mmCIF file with all atom_site columns, C-alpha atoms in Angstrom:
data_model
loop_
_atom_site.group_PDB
_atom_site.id
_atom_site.type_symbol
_atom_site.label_atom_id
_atom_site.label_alt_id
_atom_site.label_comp_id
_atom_site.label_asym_id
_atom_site.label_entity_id
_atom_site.label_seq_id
_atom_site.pdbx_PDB_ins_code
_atom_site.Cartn_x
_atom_site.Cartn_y
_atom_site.Cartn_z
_atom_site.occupancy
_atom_site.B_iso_or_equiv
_atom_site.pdbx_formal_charge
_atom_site.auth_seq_id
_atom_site.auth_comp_id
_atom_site.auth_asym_id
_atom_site.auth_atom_id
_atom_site.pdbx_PDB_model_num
ATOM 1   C CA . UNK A 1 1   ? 177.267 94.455  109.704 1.00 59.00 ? 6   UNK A CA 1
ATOM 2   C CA . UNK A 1 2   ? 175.739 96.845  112.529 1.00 59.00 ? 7   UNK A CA 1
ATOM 3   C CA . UNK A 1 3   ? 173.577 98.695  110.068 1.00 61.00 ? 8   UNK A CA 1
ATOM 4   C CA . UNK A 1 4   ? 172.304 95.742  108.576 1.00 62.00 ? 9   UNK A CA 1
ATOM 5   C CA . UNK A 1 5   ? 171.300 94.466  112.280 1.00 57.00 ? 10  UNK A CA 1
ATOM 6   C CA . UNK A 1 6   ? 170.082 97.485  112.841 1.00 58.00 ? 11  UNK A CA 1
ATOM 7   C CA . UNK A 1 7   ? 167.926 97.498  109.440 1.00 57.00 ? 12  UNK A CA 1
ATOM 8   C CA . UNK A 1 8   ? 166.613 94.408  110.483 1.00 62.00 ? 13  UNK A CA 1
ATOM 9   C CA . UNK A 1 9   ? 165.599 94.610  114.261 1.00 58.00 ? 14  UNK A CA 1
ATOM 10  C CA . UNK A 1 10  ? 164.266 97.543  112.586 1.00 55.00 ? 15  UNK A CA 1
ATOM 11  C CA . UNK A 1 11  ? 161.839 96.735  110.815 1.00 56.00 ? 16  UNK A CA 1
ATOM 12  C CA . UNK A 1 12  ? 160.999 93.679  113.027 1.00 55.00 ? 17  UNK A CA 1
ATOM 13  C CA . UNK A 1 13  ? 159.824 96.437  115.167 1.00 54.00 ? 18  UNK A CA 1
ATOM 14  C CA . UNK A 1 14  ? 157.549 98.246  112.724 1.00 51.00 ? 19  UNK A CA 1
ATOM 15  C CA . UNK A 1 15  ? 155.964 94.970  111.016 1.00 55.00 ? 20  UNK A CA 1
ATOM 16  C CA . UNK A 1 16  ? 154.872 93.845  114.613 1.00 52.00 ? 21  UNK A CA 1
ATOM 17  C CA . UNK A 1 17  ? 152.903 96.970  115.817 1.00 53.00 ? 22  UNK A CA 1
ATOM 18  C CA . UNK A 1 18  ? 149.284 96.237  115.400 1.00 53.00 ? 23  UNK A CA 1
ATOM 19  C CA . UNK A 1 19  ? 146.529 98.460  116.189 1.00 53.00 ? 24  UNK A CA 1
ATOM 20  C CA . UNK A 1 20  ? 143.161 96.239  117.110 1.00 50.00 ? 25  UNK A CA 1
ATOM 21  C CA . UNK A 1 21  ? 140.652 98.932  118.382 1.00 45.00 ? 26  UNK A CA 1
ATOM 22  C CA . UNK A 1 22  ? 137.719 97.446  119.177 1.00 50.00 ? 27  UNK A CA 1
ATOM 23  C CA . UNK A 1 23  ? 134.714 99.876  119.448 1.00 52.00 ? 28  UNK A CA 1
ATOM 24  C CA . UNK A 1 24  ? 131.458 99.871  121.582 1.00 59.00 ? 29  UNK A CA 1
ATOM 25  C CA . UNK A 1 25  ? 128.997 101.115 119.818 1.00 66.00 ? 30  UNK A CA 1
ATOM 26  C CA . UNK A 1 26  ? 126.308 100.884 121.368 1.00 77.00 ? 31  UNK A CA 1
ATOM 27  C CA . UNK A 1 27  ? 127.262 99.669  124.718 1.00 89.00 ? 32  UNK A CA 1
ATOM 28  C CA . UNK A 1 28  ? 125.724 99.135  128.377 1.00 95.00 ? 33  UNK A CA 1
ATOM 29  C CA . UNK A 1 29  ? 128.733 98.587  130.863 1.00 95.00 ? 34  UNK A CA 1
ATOM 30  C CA . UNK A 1 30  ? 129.285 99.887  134.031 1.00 95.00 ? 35  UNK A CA 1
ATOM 31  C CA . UNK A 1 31  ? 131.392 98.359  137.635 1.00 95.00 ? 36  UNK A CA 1
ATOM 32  C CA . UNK A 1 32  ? 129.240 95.773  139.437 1.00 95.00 ? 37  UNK A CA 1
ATOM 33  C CA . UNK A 1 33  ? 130.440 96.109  142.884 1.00 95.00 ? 38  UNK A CA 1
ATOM 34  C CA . UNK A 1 34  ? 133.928 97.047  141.446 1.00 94.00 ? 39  UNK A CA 1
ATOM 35  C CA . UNK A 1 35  ? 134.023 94.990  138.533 1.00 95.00 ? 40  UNK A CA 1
ATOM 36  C CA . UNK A 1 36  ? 133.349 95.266  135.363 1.00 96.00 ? 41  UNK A CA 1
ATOM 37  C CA . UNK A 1 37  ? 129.400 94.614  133.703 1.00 95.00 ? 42  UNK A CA 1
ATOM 38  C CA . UNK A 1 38  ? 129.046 94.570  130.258 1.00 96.00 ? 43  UNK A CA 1
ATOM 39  C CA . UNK A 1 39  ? 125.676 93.768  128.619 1.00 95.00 ? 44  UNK A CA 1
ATOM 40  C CA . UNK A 1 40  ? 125.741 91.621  125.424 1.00 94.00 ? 45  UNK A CA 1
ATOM 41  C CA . UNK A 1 41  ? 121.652 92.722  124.359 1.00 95.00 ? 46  UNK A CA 1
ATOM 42  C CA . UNK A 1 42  ? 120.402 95.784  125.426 1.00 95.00 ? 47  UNK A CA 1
ATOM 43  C CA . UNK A 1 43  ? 116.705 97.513  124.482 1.00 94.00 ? 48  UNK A CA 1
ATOM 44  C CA . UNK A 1 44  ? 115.135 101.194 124.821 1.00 95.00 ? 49  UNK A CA 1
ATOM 45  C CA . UNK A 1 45  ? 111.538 101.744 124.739 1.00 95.00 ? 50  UNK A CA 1
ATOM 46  C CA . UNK A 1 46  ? 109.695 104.605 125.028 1.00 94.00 ? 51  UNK A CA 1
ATOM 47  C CA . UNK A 1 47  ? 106.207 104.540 126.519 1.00 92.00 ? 52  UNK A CA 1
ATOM 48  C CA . UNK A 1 48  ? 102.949 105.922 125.792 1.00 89.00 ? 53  UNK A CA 1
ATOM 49  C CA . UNK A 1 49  ? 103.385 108.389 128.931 1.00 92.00 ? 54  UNK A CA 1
ATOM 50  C CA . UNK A 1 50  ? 107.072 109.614 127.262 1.00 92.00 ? 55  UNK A CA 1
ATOM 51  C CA . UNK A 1 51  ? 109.016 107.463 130.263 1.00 95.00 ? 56  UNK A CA 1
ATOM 52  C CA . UNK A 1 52  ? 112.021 105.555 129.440 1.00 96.00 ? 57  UNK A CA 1
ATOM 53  C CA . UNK A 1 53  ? 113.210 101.680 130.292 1.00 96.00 ? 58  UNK A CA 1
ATOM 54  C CA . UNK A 1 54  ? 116.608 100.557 129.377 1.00 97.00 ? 59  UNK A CA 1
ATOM 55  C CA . UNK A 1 55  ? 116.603 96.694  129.718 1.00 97.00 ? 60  UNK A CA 1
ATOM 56  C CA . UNK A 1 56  ? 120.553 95.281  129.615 1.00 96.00 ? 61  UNK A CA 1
ATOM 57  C CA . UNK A 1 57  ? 121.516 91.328  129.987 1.00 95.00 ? 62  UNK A CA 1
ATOM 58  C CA . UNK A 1 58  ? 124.986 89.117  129.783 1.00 94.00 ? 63  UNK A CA 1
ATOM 59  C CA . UNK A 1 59  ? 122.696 85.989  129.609 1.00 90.00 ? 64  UNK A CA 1
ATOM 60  C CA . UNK A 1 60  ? 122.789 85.761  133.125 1.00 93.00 ? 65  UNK A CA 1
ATOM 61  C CA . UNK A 1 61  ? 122.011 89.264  134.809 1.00 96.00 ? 66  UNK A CA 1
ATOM 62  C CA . UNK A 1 62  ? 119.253 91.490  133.658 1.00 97.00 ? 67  UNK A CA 1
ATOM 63  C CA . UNK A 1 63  ? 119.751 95.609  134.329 1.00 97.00 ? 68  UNK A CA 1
ATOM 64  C CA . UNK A 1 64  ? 116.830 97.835  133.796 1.00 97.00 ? 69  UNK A CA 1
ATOM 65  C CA . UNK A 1 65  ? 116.633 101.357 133.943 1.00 98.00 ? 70  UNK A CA 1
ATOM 66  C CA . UNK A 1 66  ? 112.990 103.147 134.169 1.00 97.00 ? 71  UNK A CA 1
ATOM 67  C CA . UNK A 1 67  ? 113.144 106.835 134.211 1.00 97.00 ? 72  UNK A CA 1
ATOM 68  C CA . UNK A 1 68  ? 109.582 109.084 134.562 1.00 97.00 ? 73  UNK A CA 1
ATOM 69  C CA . UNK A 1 69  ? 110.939 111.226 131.218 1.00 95.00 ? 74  UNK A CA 1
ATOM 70  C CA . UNK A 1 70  ? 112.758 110.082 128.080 1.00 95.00 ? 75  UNK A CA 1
ATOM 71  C CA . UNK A 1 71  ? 113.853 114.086 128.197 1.00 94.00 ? 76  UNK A CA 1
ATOM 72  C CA . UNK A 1 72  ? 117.773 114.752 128.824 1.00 96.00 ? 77  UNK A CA 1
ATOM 73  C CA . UNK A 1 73  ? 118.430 115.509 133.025 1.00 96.00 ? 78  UNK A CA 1
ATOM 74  C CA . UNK A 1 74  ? 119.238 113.999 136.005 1.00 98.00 ? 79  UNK A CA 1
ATOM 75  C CA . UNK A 1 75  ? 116.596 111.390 137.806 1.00 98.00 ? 80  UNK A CA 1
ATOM 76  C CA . UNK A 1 76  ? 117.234 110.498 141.279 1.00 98.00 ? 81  UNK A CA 1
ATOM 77  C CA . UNK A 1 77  ? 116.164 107.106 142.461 1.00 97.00 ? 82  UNK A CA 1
ATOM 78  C CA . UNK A 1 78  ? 115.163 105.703 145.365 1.00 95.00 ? 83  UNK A CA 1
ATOM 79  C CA . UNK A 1 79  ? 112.363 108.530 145.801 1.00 95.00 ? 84  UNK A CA 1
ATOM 80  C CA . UNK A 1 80  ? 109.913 106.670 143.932 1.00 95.00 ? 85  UNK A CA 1
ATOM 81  C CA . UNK A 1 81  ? 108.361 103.952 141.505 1.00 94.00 ? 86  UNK A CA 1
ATOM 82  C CA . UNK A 1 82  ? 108.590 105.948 138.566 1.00 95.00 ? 87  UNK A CA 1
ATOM 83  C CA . UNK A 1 83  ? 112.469 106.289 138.477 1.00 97.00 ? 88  UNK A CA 1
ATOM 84  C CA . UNK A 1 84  ? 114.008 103.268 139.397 1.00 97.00 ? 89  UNK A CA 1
ATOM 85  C CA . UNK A 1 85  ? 117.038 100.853 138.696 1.00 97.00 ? 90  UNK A CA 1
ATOM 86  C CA . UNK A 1 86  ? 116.658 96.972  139.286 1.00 97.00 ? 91  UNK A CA 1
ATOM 87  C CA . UNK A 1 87  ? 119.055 94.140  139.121 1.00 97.00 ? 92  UNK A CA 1
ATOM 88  C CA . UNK A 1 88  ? 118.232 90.414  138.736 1.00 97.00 ? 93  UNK A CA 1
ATOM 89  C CA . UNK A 1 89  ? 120.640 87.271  138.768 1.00 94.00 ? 94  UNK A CA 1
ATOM 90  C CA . UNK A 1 90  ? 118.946 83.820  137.541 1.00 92.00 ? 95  UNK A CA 1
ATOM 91  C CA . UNK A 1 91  ? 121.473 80.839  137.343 1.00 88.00 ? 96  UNK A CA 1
ATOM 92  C CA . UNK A 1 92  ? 120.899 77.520  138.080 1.00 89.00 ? 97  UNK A CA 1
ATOM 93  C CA . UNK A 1 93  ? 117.850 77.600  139.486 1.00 88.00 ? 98  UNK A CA 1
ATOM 94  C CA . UNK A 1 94  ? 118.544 80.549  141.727 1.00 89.00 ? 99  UNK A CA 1
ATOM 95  C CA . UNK A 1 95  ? 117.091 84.052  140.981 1.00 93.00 ? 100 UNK A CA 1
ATOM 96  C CA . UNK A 1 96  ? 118.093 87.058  143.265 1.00 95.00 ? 101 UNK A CA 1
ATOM 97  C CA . UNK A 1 97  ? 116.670 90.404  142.787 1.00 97.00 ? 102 UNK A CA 1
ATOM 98  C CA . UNK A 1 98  ? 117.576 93.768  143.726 1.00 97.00 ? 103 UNK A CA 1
ATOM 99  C CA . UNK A 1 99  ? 115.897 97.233  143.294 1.00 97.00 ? 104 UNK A CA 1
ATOM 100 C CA . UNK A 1 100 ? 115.080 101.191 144.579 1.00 97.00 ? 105 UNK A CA 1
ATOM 101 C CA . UNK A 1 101 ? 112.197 102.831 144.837 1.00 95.00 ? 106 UNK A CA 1
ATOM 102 C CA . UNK A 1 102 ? 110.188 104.467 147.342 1.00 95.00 ? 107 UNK A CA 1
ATOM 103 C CA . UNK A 1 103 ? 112.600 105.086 150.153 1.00 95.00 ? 108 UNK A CA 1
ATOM 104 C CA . UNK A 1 104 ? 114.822 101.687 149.004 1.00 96.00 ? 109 UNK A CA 1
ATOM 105 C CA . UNK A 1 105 ? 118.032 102.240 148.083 1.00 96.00 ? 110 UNK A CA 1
ATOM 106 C CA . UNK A 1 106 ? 119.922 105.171 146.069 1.00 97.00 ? 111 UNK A CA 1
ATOM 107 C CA . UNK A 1 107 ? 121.589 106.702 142.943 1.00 97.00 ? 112 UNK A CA 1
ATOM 108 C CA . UNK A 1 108 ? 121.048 108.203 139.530 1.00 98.00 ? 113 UNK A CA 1
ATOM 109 C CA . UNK A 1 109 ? 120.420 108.021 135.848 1.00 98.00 ? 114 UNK A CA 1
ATOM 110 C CA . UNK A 1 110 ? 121.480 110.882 133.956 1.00 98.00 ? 115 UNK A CA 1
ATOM 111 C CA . UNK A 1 111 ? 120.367 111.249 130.675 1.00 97.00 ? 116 UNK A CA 1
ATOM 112 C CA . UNK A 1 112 ? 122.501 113.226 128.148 1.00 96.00 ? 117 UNK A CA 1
ATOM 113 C CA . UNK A 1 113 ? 121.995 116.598 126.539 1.00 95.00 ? 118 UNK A CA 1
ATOM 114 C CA . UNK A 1 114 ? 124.572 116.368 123.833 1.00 94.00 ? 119 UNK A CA 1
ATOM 115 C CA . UNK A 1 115 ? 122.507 116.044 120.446 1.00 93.00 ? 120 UNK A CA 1
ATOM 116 C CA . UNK A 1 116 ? 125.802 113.938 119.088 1.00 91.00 ? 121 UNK A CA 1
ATOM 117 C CA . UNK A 1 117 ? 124.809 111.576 121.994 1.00 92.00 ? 122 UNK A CA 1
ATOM 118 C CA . UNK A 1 118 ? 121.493 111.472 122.280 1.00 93.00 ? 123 UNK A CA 1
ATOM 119 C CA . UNK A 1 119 ? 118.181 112.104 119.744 1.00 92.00 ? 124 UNK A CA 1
ATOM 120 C CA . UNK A 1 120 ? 115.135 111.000 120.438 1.00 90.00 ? 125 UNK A CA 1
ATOM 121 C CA . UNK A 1 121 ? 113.992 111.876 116.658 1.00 88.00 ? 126 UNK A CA 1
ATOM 122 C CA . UNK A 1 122 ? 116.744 109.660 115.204 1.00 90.00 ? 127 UNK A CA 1
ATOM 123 C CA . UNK A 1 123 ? 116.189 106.975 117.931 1.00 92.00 ? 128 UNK A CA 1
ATOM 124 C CA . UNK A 1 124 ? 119.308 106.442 120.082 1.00 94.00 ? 129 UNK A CA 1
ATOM 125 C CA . UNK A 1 125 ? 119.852 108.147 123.773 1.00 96.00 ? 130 UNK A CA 1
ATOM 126 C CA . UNK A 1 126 ? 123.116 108.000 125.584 1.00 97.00 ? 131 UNK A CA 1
ATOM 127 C CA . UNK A 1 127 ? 123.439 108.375 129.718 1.00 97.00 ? 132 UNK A CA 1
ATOM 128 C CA . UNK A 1 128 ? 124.984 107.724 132.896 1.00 97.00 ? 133 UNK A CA 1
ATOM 129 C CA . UNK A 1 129 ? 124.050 105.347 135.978 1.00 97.00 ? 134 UNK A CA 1
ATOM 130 C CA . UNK A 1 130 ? 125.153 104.990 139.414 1.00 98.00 ? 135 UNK A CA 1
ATOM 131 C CA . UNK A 1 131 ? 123.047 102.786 141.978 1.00 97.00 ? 136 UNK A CA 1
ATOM 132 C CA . UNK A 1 132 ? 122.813 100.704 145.123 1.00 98.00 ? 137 UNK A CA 1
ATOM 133 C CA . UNK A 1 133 ? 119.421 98.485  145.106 1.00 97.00 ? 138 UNK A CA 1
ATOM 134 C CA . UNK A 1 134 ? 118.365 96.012  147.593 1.00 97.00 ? 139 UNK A CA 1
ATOM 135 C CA . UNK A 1 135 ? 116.932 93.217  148.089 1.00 95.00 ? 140 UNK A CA 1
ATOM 136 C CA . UNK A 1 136 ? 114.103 91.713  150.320 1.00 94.00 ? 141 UNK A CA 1
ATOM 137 C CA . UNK A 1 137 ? 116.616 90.971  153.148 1.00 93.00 ? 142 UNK A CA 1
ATOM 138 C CA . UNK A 1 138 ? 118.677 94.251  152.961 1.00 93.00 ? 143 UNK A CA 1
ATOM 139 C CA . UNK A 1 139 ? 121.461 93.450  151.274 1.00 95.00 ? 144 UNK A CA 1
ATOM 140 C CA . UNK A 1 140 ? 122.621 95.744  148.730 1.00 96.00 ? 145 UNK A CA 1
ATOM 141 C CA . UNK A 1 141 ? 124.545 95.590  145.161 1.00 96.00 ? 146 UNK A CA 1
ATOM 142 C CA . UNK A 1 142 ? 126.480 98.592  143.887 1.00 97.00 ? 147 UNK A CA 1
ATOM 143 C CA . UNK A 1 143 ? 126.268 99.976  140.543 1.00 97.00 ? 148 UNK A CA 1
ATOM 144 C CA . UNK A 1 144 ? 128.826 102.668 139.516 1.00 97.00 ? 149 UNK A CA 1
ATOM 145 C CA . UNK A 1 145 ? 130.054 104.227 136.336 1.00 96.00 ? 150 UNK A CA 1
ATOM 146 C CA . UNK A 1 146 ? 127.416 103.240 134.524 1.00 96.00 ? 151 UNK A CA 1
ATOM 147 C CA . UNK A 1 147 ? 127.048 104.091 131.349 1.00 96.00 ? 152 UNK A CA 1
ATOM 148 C CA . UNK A 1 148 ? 124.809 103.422 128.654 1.00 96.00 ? 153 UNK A CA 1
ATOM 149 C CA . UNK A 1 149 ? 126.054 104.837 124.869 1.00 95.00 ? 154 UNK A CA 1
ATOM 150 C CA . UNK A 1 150 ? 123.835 105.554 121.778 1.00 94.00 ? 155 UNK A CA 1
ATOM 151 C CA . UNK A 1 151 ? 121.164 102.540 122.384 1.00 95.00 ? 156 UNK A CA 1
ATOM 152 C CA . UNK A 1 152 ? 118.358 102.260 119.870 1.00 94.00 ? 157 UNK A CA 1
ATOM 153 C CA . UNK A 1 153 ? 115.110 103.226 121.067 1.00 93.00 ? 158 UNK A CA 1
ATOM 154 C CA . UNK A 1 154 ? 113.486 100.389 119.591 1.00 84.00 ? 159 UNK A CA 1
ATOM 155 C CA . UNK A 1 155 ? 109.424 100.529 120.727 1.00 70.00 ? 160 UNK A CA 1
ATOM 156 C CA . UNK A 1 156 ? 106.990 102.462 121.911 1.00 69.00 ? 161 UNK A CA 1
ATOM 157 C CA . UNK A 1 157 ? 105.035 100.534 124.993 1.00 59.00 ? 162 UNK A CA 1
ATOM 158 C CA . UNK A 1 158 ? 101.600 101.590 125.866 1.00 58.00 ? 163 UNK A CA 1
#
């Protein structure tokens, strides 16, 4: 009677293991003043002058990432216009808006080297974020692990 119990509970073990891996592929996500961001559309373009913006929304919250070279390396922001990281929130009625740039805020995007992550001739780029923007009164929103995976670069903009 105990091996047949046994036999049973298991395999009522084995039949209930499932494995649901979910995979994000491509993905913009990153912790929003410690919590988890996750864009649901996301866009690459490259322009005419071989910069970079990576536009990322959840419906209500619109990332985008402008960096001077589509070319793998670090760009620091809050230097200058031509890298930068903004952040808007419209809802309701209400929009807020937060960004770097010349002496405003900090942080960096990081594009990747790794040709399995990133090629520019088969049209996806993969990276790394990290920023704190501000807004018109001073206040600040934090961007951290950041990361944007194997996004299409979808345009070229004049």
């Amino acid at each position: 009677m105990k091996k047949i119990l046994s036999l049973i509970v298991l395999v009522a073990v084995l039949t209930s293991c499932e494995e649901d891996v979910k995979f994000n592929n491509p993905a913009v996500q990153g912790l929003k003043d410690n919590e988890l961001w996750k864009a649901t559309d996301f866009t690459a373009s490259r322009g005419g002058d071989n910069s970079l913006t990576i536009t990322a929304d959840n419906g209500f919250e619109i990332i985008t990432l402008k960096t001077q070279n589509i070319d793998p390396g670090v760009y620091t922001l809050g230097i200058n216009e031509s890298n930068k990281a903004t952040y808007t929130l419209s809802v309701d009625g209400i929009e807020m808006f937060y960004s770097t740039g010349t002496n405003i805020g900090d942080g960096e995007i990081t594009i990747s080297a790794d040709p399995t992550e990133t090629n520019i001739t088969a049209g996806y780029i993969t990276g790394f974020f990290h920023f704190n923007a501000e807004d018109e009164a001073g206040d600040v929103i934090n961007f951290q692990r950041g990361v944007f995976y194997r996004i299409p670069i979808t345009s070229v903009t004049p």
